[in-house]
Amino acid sequence: MSKNATGTRTGSDQALAVYLELRTRPAAAFDEIADGLALSAEDRERCRGELATLGLIEQPPTTAGPHTPAVVDPDIALVRLLQCERERLENRLAETSRAQSTLATLAGPFLRAGTAPDSEVEVEIIADPDRVRHELAGLTDTVRYAVHSMHTGSVRREDMGDELERDRHRLARGVRVRAMYSRRISSVPEMIQHLEVRSALGVEIRLSPVVPMNMVLADENFAMLPTDPHAPDSATILARGPGLVRSYLALYDYCWHAATRYGDEEAPERGGDGLSEQQRAALHMLASGIKDEQIAKNLGVSLRTVSRLLSEVMHELGAASRFEAGVKAARLGLLDGEARDREA
């Protein structure tokens, strides 16, 4: 290649020209190629560095004579770069994991003590039910923007009046009130009436097939939830400060948008009442992602029997596919014990 051929080349074009010449003349030294392309000292060093960084040349150890770099094929250089990048990412992930572990170790004692430094967060465990009711009552006067609650079951009859009174005070002050309930309570006469009254007052109500826990949130500064979501009588966590409350509010918003507006829900789906225990067991395993072979092994039956059981489940639920059967089973509460609670 003549000098004029690269007279207007700049930047990476010059590096490419050098690389093509090196591939064409593998025995030539780098400086010989650079001289042939009329590269300045600064340009040739920049090209040398760029090609080395890309892995397209491998510089031999420094010697007294001219340097003849080893030229690397582009595909090999690309594979090496990808390997280096993967190793770099793996190291970065390992460093991040170690940092998270360190932070968790440092934060643990502070959270257990009730406060986290530099975050305006307070956490308290309350075992006294009267104290819990006192905190909820005081919330009526302190909340400014919104109260959000979710309930896994029915409200106690003796608490319904207090809840309605709190609704009236909050709504009169312009506070938004949202409440989410398990869809099961729509079959309880007292709760139907209670929800109708709350809705008439202006409370936004939604029903969901699955409510993860009891929870009360206020603004971005107050959260009340159980220490054990599966034990209604467990002690209560009282958290104050946006550092924690925003995370709970994000969970609440996700559940809220997945729930059905009260009054808009369709007639309850029926199905599943006629399933045998063996069919229910097969349905649970299917929903857990267990393959037919393992289901057959767990039930002690043949693959043909498993296929028949699942076909019967689909027919009972009115599902056209196994996936639809799993979705309907979850909606009916057949996968979390809701159906059995409903029958009781």
GROMACS .gro file of C-alpha atoms in nm:
model
  344
    1MET     CA    1   0.000   0.000   0.000
    2SER     CA    2   0.140   0.340  -0.095
    3LYS     CA    3   0.182   0.636   0.131
    4ASN     CA    4  -0.083   0.831  -0.054
    5ALA     CA    5  -0.333   0.551   0.001
    6THR     CA    6  -0.336   0.632   0.373
    7GLY     CA    7  -0.268   1.003   0.350
    8THR     CA    8  -0.617   1.093   0.463
    9ARG     CA    9  -0.665   0.808   0.711
   10THR     CA   10  -0.710   0.902   1.075
   11GLY     CA   11  -0.789   0.726   1.401
   12SER     CA   12  -0.908   0.366   1.374
   13ASP     CA   13  -0.874   0.373   0.993
   14GLN     CA   14  -0.497   0.394   1.040
   15ALA     CA   15  -0.501   0.104   1.286
   16LEU     CA   16  -0.705  -0.100   1.038
   17ALA     CA   17  -0.460  -0.022   0.760
   18VAL     CA   18  -0.168  -0.134   0.977
   19TYR     CA   19  -0.354  -0.455   1.075
   20LEU     CA   20  -0.430  -0.542   0.709
   21GLU     CA   21  -0.065  -0.487   0.613
   22LEU     CA   22   0.051  -0.705   0.903
   23ARG     CA   23  -0.179  -0.985   0.789
   24THR     CA   24  -0.052  -0.949   0.432
   25ARG     CA   25   0.316  -0.936   0.538
   26PRO     CA   26   0.339  -1.140   0.862
   27ALA     CA   27   0.722  -1.133   0.863
   28ALA     CA   28   0.739  -0.753   0.854
   29ALA     CA   29   0.814  -0.555   1.168
   30PHE     CA   30   0.554  -0.313   1.303
   31ASP     CA   31   0.775  -0.009   1.250
   32GLU     CA   32   0.846  -0.119   0.893
   33ILE     CA   33   0.473  -0.126   0.823
   34ALA     CA   34   0.426   0.210   0.995
   35ASP     CA   35   0.705   0.364   0.784
   36GLY     CA   36   0.543   0.231   0.469
   37LEU     CA   37   0.218   0.398   0.569
   38ALA     CA   38   0.395   0.727   0.656
   39LEU     CA   39   0.265   0.725   1.012
   40SER     CA   40   0.403   0.971   1.260
   41ALA     CA   41   0.560   0.847   1.581
   42GLU     CA   42   0.249   0.946   1.773
   43ASP     CA   43   0.012   0.773   1.526
   44ARG     CA   44   0.210   0.451   1.516
   45GLU     CA   45   0.213   0.424   1.895
   46ARG     CA   46  -0.160   0.493   1.907
   47CYS     CA   47  -0.221   0.224   1.641
   48ARG     CA   48   0.002  -0.020   1.825
   49GLY     CA   49  -0.190   0.040   2.149
   50GLU     CA   50  -0.531   0.015   1.982
   51LEU     CA   51  -0.450  -0.315   1.807
   52ALA     CA   52  -0.300  -0.457   2.126
   53THR     CA   53  -0.604  -0.351   2.329
   54LEU     CA   54  -0.835  -0.522   2.080
   55GLY     CA   55  -0.620  -0.834   2.099
   56LEU     CA   56  -0.541  -0.824   1.727
   57ILE     CA   57  -0.164  -0.827   1.781
   58GLU     CA   58   0.058  -0.976   2.049
   59GLN     CA   59   0.376  -0.783   2.118
   60PRO     CA   60   0.687  -0.996   2.174
   61PRO     CA   61   0.922  -0.917   2.464
   62THR     CA   62   1.137  -0.605   2.411
   63THR     CA   63   1.457  -0.683   2.215
   64ALA     CA   64   1.727  -0.480   2.052
   65GLY     CA   65   1.600  -0.548   1.699
   66PRO     CA   66   1.279  -0.438   1.526
   67HIS     CA   67   0.958  -0.579   1.670
   68THR     CA   68   0.757  -0.828   1.466
   69PRO     CA   69   0.419  -0.865   1.640
   70ALA     CA   70   0.220  -1.184   1.620
   71VAL     CA   71  -0.102  -1.116   1.426
   72VAL     CA   72  -0.421  -1.265   1.578
   73ASP     CA   73  -0.725  -1.359   1.370
   74PRO     CA   74  -1.030  -1.138   1.442
   75ASP     CA   75  -1.250  -1.428   1.554
   76ILE     CA   76  -0.988  -1.546   1.802
   77ALA     CA   77  -0.940  -1.192   1.931
   78LEU     CA   78  -1.318  -1.155   1.975
   79VAL     CA   79  -1.343  -1.479   2.172
   80ARG     CA   80  -1.058  -1.368   2.398
   81LEU     CA   81  -1.219  -1.028   2.454
   82LEU     CA   82  -1.550  -1.192   2.546
   83GLN     CA   83  -1.371  -1.424   2.788
   84CYS     CA   84  -1.196  -1.128   2.951
   85GLU     CA   85  -1.523  -0.937   2.975
   86ARG     CA   86  -1.696  -1.237   3.132
   87GLU     CA   87  -1.418  -1.274   3.387
   88ARG     CA   88  -1.439  -0.902   3.462
   89LEU     CA   89  -1.816  -0.924   3.517
   90GLU     CA   90  -1.781  -1.233   3.733
   91ASN     CA   91  -1.524  -1.055   3.948
   92ARG     CA   92  -1.748  -0.748   3.971
   93LEU     CA   93  -2.045  -0.965   4.077
   94ALA     CA   94  -1.831  -1.138   4.337
   95GLU     CA   95  -1.719  -0.800   4.472
   96THR     CA   96  -2.081  -0.678   4.480
   97SER     CA   97  -2.191  -0.992   4.662
   98ARG     CA   98  -1.918  -0.947   4.921
   99ALA     CA   99  -2.017  -0.583   4.965
  100GLN     CA  100  -2.383  -0.677   5.014
  101SER     CA  101  -2.288  -0.940   5.271
  102THR     CA  102  -2.077  -0.686   5.455
  103LEU     CA  103  -2.359  -0.430   5.453
  104ALA     CA  104  -2.609  -0.689   5.575
  105THR     CA  105  -2.373  -0.787   5.857
  106LEU     CA  106  -2.324  -0.426   5.959
  107ALA     CA  107  -2.692  -0.330   5.927
  108GLY     CA  108  -2.828  -0.631   6.115
  109PRO     CA  109  -2.744  -0.516   6.469
  110PHE     CA  110  -2.881  -0.169   6.402
  111LEU     CA  111  -3.211  -0.301   6.265
  112ARG     CA  112  -3.248  -0.542   6.555
  113ALA     CA  113  -3.185  -0.253   6.791
  114GLY     CA  114  -3.467  -0.059   6.628
  115THR     CA  115  -3.280   0.202   6.426
  116ALA     CA  116  -3.057   0.222   6.121
  117PRO     CA  117  -2.795   0.496   6.111
  118ASP     CA  118  -2.827   0.785   5.869
  119SER     CA  119  -3.168   0.671   5.736
  120GLU     CA  120  -3.438   0.803   5.973
  121VAL     CA  121  -3.580   0.452   6.006
  122GLU     CA  122  -3.731   0.314   6.325
  123VAL     CA  123  -3.839  -0.048   6.369
  124GLU     CA  124  -4.027  -0.176   6.671
  125ILE     CA  125  -4.183  -0.512   6.759
  126ILE     CA  126  -4.520  -0.482   6.937
  127ALA     CA  127  -4.672  -0.784   7.112
  128ASP     CA  128  -4.955  -0.602   7.294
  129PRO     CA  129  -5.282  -0.596   7.087
  130ASP     CA  130  -5.404  -0.288   7.278
  131ARG     CA  131  -5.089  -0.101   7.173
  132VAL     CA  132  -5.154  -0.200   6.812
  133ARG     CA  133  -5.509  -0.062   6.829
  134HIS     CA  134  -5.375   0.256   6.992
  135GLU     CA  135  -5.127   0.307   6.707
  136LEU     CA  136  -5.399   0.257   6.447
  137ALA     CA  137  -5.627   0.504   6.624
  138GLY     CA  138  -5.350   0.764   6.646
  139LEU     CA  139  -5.279   0.720   6.277
  140THR     CA  140  -5.618   0.873   6.195
  141ASP     CA  141  -5.504   1.213   6.323
  142THR     CA  142  -5.149   1.204   6.186
  143VAL     CA  143  -5.190   1.070   5.832
  144ARG     CA  144  -5.183   1.343   5.567
  145TYR     CA  145  -5.221   1.184   5.226
  146ALA     CA  146  -5.319   0.818   5.209
  147VAL     CA  147  -5.380   0.500   5.409
  148HIS     CA  148  -5.344   0.160   5.242
  149SER     CA  149  -5.444  -0.168   5.406
  150MET     CA  150  -5.466  -0.533   5.306
  151HIS     CA  151  -5.648  -0.808   5.495
  152THR     CA  152  -5.610  -1.183   5.458
  153GLY     CA  153  -5.946  -1.252   5.623
  154SER     CA  154  -6.258  -1.096   5.770
  155VAL     CA  155  -6.257  -0.800   6.007
  156ARG     CA  156  -6.370  -0.889   6.358
  157ARG     CA  157  -6.728  -0.785   6.428
  158GLU     CA  158  -6.625  -0.578   6.730
  159ASP     CA  159  -6.371  -0.387   6.518
  160MET     CA  160  -6.601  -0.297   6.227
  161GLY     CA  161  -6.751   0.009   6.395
  162ASP     CA  162  -6.410   0.153   6.483
  163GLU     CA  163  -6.289   0.097   6.129
  164LEU     CA  164  -6.587   0.283   5.981
  165GLU     CA  165  -6.536   0.570   6.225
  166ARG     CA  166  -6.171   0.598   6.122
  167ASP     CA  167  -6.281   0.597   5.757
  168ARG     CA  168  -6.516   0.889   5.814
  169HIS     CA  169  -6.250   1.102   5.987
  170ARG     CA  170  -5.982   1.029   5.728
  171LEU     CA  171  -6.201   1.085   5.425
  172ALA     CA  172  -6.337   1.408   5.577
  173ARG     CA  173  -5.978   1.535   5.593
  174GLY     CA  174  -5.920   1.449   5.225
  175VAL     CA  175  -5.709   1.140   5.297
  176ARG     CA  176  -5.720   0.866   5.034
  177VAL     CA  177  -5.820   0.530   5.183
  178ARG     CA  178  -5.750   0.202   5.001
  179ALA     CA  179  -5.836  -0.145   5.132
  180MET     CA  180  -5.764  -0.484   4.980
  181TYR     CA  181  -5.928  -0.809   5.093
  182SER     CA  182  -5.907  -1.175   5.007
  183ARG     CA  183  -6.182  -1.268   4.763
  184ARG     CA  184  -6.300  -1.533   5.011
  185ILE     CA  185  -6.461  -1.274   5.236
  186SER     CA  186  -6.713  -1.186   4.963
  187SER     CA  187  -6.910  -1.493   5.073
  188VAL     CA  188  -6.936  -1.377   5.438
  189PRO     CA  189  -7.268  -1.187   5.488
  190GLU     CA  190  -7.135  -0.952   5.757
  191MET     CA  191  -6.834  -0.863   5.547
  192ILE     CA  192  -7.047  -0.801   5.239
  193GLN     CA  193  -7.244  -0.542   5.434
  194HIS     CA  194  -6.927  -0.395   5.584
  195LEU     CA  195  -6.765  -0.356   5.243
  196GLU     CA  196  -7.078  -0.195   5.102
  197VAL     CA  197  -7.073   0.064   5.381
  198ARG     CA  198  -6.701   0.134   5.340
  199SER     CA  199  -6.740   0.167   4.964
  200ALA     CA  200  -7.036   0.404   5.006
  201LEU     CA  201  -6.824   0.624   5.234
  202GLY     CA  202  -6.563   0.660   4.960
  203VAL     CA  203  -6.310   0.390   5.051
  204GLU     CA  204  -6.143   0.233   4.744
  205ILE     CA  205  -6.180  -0.145   4.780
  206ARG     CA  206  -6.036  -0.429   4.577
  207LEU     CA  207  -6.058  -0.807   4.608
  208SER     CA  208  -5.773  -1.045   4.527
  209PRO     CA  209  -5.751  -1.425   4.510
  210VAL     CA  210  -5.428  -1.407   4.709
  211VAL     CA  211  -5.342  -1.152   4.980
  212PRO     CA  212  -4.990  -1.213   5.116
  213MET     CA  213  -5.034  -1.068   5.466
  214ASN     CA  214  -5.218  -0.820   5.684
  215MET     CA  215  -5.068  -0.476   5.634
  216VAL     CA  216  -5.139  -0.109   5.707
  217LEU     CA  217  -4.937   0.167   5.539
  218ALA     CA  218  -4.970   0.543   5.578
  219ASP     CA  219  -4.809   0.804   5.355
  220GLU     CA  220  -4.446   0.693   5.316
  221ASN     CA  221  -4.367   0.698   5.687
  222PHE     CA  222  -4.570   0.427   5.861
  223ALA     CA  223  -4.598   0.051   5.812
  224MET     CA  224  -4.760  -0.211   6.031
  225LEU     CA  225  -4.736  -0.580   5.943
  226PRO     CA  226  -4.702  -0.917   6.120
  227THR     CA  227  -4.371  -1.074   6.216
  228ASP     CA  228  -4.510  -1.401   6.076
  229PRO     CA  229  -4.753  -1.360   5.781
  230HIS     CA  230  -4.884  -1.714   5.837
  231ALA     CA  231  -4.967  -1.657   6.206
  232PRO     CA  232  -5.238  -1.390   6.255
  233ASP     CA  233  -5.169  -1.373   6.630
  234SER     CA  234  -4.796  -1.311   6.591
  235ALA     CA  235  -4.633  -0.991   6.713
  236THR     CA  236  -4.659  -0.681   6.497
  237ILE     CA  237  -4.378  -0.493   6.325
  238LEU     CA  238  -4.412  -0.116   6.342
  239ALA     CA  239  -4.180   0.062   6.098
  240ARG     CA  240  -4.143   0.436   6.056
  241GLY     CA  241  -3.942   0.617   5.790
  242PRO     CA  242  -3.939   0.610   5.410
  243GLY     CA  243  -3.631   0.387   5.397
  244LEU     CA  244  -3.847   0.082   5.468
  245VAL     CA  245  -4.202   0.198   5.404
  246ARG     CA  246  -4.143   0.269   5.035
  247SER     CA  247  -4.050  -0.096   4.979
  248TYR     CA  248  -4.372  -0.214   5.144
  249LEU     CA  249  -4.569   0.041   4.943
  250ALA     CA  250  -4.420  -0.095   4.619
  251LEU     CA  251  -4.537  -0.445   4.719
  252TYR     CA  252  -4.882  -0.309   4.802
  253ASP     CA  253  -4.913  -0.128   4.469
  254TYR     CA  254  -4.820  -0.445   4.282
  255CYS     CA  255  -5.091  -0.644   4.463
  256TRP     CA  256  -5.339  -0.358   4.421
  257HIS     CA  257  -5.305  -0.346   4.043
  258ALA     CA  258  -5.343  -0.725   4.022
  259ALA     CA  259  -5.666  -0.718   4.227
  260THR     CA  260  -6.024  -0.659   4.107
  261ARG     CA  261  -6.218  -0.345   4.188
  262TYR     CA  262  -6.499  -0.415   4.437
  263GLY     CA  263  -6.829  -0.435   4.251
  264ASP     CA  264  -6.661  -0.514   3.917
  265GLU     CA  265  -6.568  -0.872   3.997
  266GLU     CA  266  -6.722  -1.143   3.784
  267ALA     CA  267  -6.933  -1.421   3.927
  268PRO     CA  268  -6.706  -1.663   4.114
  269GLU     CA  269  -6.568  -1.940   3.903
  270ARG     CA  270  -6.687  -2.282   3.997
  271GLY     CA  271  -6.495  -2.602   3.964
  272GLY     CA  272  -6.260  -2.814   4.164
  273ASP     CA  273  -6.514  -2.929   4.423
  274GLY     CA  274  -6.532  -3.269   4.261
  275LEU     CA  275  -6.159  -3.337   4.255
  276SER     CA  276  -6.033  -3.639   4.441
  277GLU     CA  277  -5.734  -3.619   4.674
  278GLN     CA  278  -5.523  -3.796   4.411
  279GLN     CA  279  -5.632  -3.546   4.146
  280ARG     CA  280  -5.559  -3.256   4.381
  281ALA     CA  281  -5.213  -3.395   4.452
  282ALA     CA  282  -5.144  -3.429   4.079
  283LEU     CA  283  -5.267  -3.071   4.026
  284HIS     CA  284  -5.037  -2.935   4.298
  285MET     CA  285  -4.735  -3.111   4.148
  286LEU     CA  286  -4.828  -2.995   3.798
  287ALA     CA  287  -4.849  -2.633   3.918
  288SER     CA  288  -4.508  -2.675   4.087
  289GLY     CA  289  -4.350  -2.760   3.752
  290ILE     CA  290  -4.292  -3.130   3.829
  291LYS     CA  291  -4.274  -3.349   3.519
  292ASP     CA  292  -4.520  -3.633   3.454
  293GLU     CA  293  -4.256  -3.897   3.524
  294GLN     CA  294  -4.189  -3.760   3.873
  295ILE     CA  295  -4.562  -3.716   3.941
  296ALA     CA  296  -4.614  -4.080   3.853
  297LYS     CA  297  -4.328  -4.180   4.084
  298ASN     CA  298  -4.459  -3.965   4.370
  299LEU     CA  299  -4.812  -4.103   4.337
  300GLY     CA  300  -4.699  -4.460   4.272
  301VAL     CA  301  -4.894  -4.484   3.946
  302SER     CA  302  -4.816  -4.523   3.576
  303LEU     CA  303  -4.758  -4.240   3.329
  304ARG     CA  304  -5.087  -4.331   3.162
  305THR     CA  305  -5.266  -4.285   3.494
  306VAL     CA  306  -5.102  -3.944   3.543
  307SER     CA  307  -5.218  -3.838   3.196
  308ARG     CA  308  -5.571  -3.952   3.280
  309LEU     CA  309  -5.569  -3.773   3.616
  310LEU     CA  310  -5.460  -3.445   3.462
  311SER     CA  311  -5.716  -3.476   3.183
  312GLU     CA  312  -5.984  -3.523   3.449
  313VAL     CA  313  -5.856  -3.216   3.634
  314MET     CA  314  -5.873  -3.008   3.314
  315HIS     CA  315  -6.227  -3.127   3.251
  316GLU     CA  316  -6.337  -3.049   3.608
  317LEU     CA  317  -6.191  -2.696   3.586
  318GLY     CA  318  -6.315  -2.633   3.233
  319ALA     CA  319  -5.961  -2.575   3.110
  320ALA     CA  320  -5.841  -2.632   2.756
  321SER     CA  321  -5.476  -2.681   2.855
  322ARG     CA  322  -5.264  -2.770   3.153
  323PHE     CA  323  -5.145  -2.411   3.180
  324GLU     CA  324  -5.504  -2.284   3.191
  325ALA     CA  325  -5.584  -2.548   3.453
  326GLY     CA  326  -5.301  -2.415   3.670
  327VAL     CA  327  -5.421  -2.055   3.630
  328LYS     CA  328  -5.780  -2.147   3.719
  329ALA     CA  329  -5.665  -2.358   4.013
  330ALA     CA  330  -5.470  -2.061   4.152
  331ARG     CA  331  -5.767  -1.829   4.098
  332LEU     CA  332  -5.998  -2.073   4.280
  333GLY     CA  333  -5.755  -2.111   4.569
  334LEU     CA  334  -5.698  -2.481   4.502
  335LEU     CA  335  -5.322  -2.440   4.530
  336ASP     CA  336  -5.306  -2.260   4.865
  337GLY     CA  337  -5.583  -2.420   5.068
  338GLU     CA  338  -5.840  -2.147   4.997
  339ALA     CA  339  -6.084  -2.389   4.844
  340ARG     CA  340  -6.080  -2.608   5.153
  341ASP     CA  341  -6.130  -2.304   5.374
  342ARG     CA  342  -6.420  -2.199   5.157
  343GLU     CA  343  -6.585  -2.540   5.191
  344ALA     CA  344  -6.543  -2.549   5.569
   0.00000   0.00000   0.00000
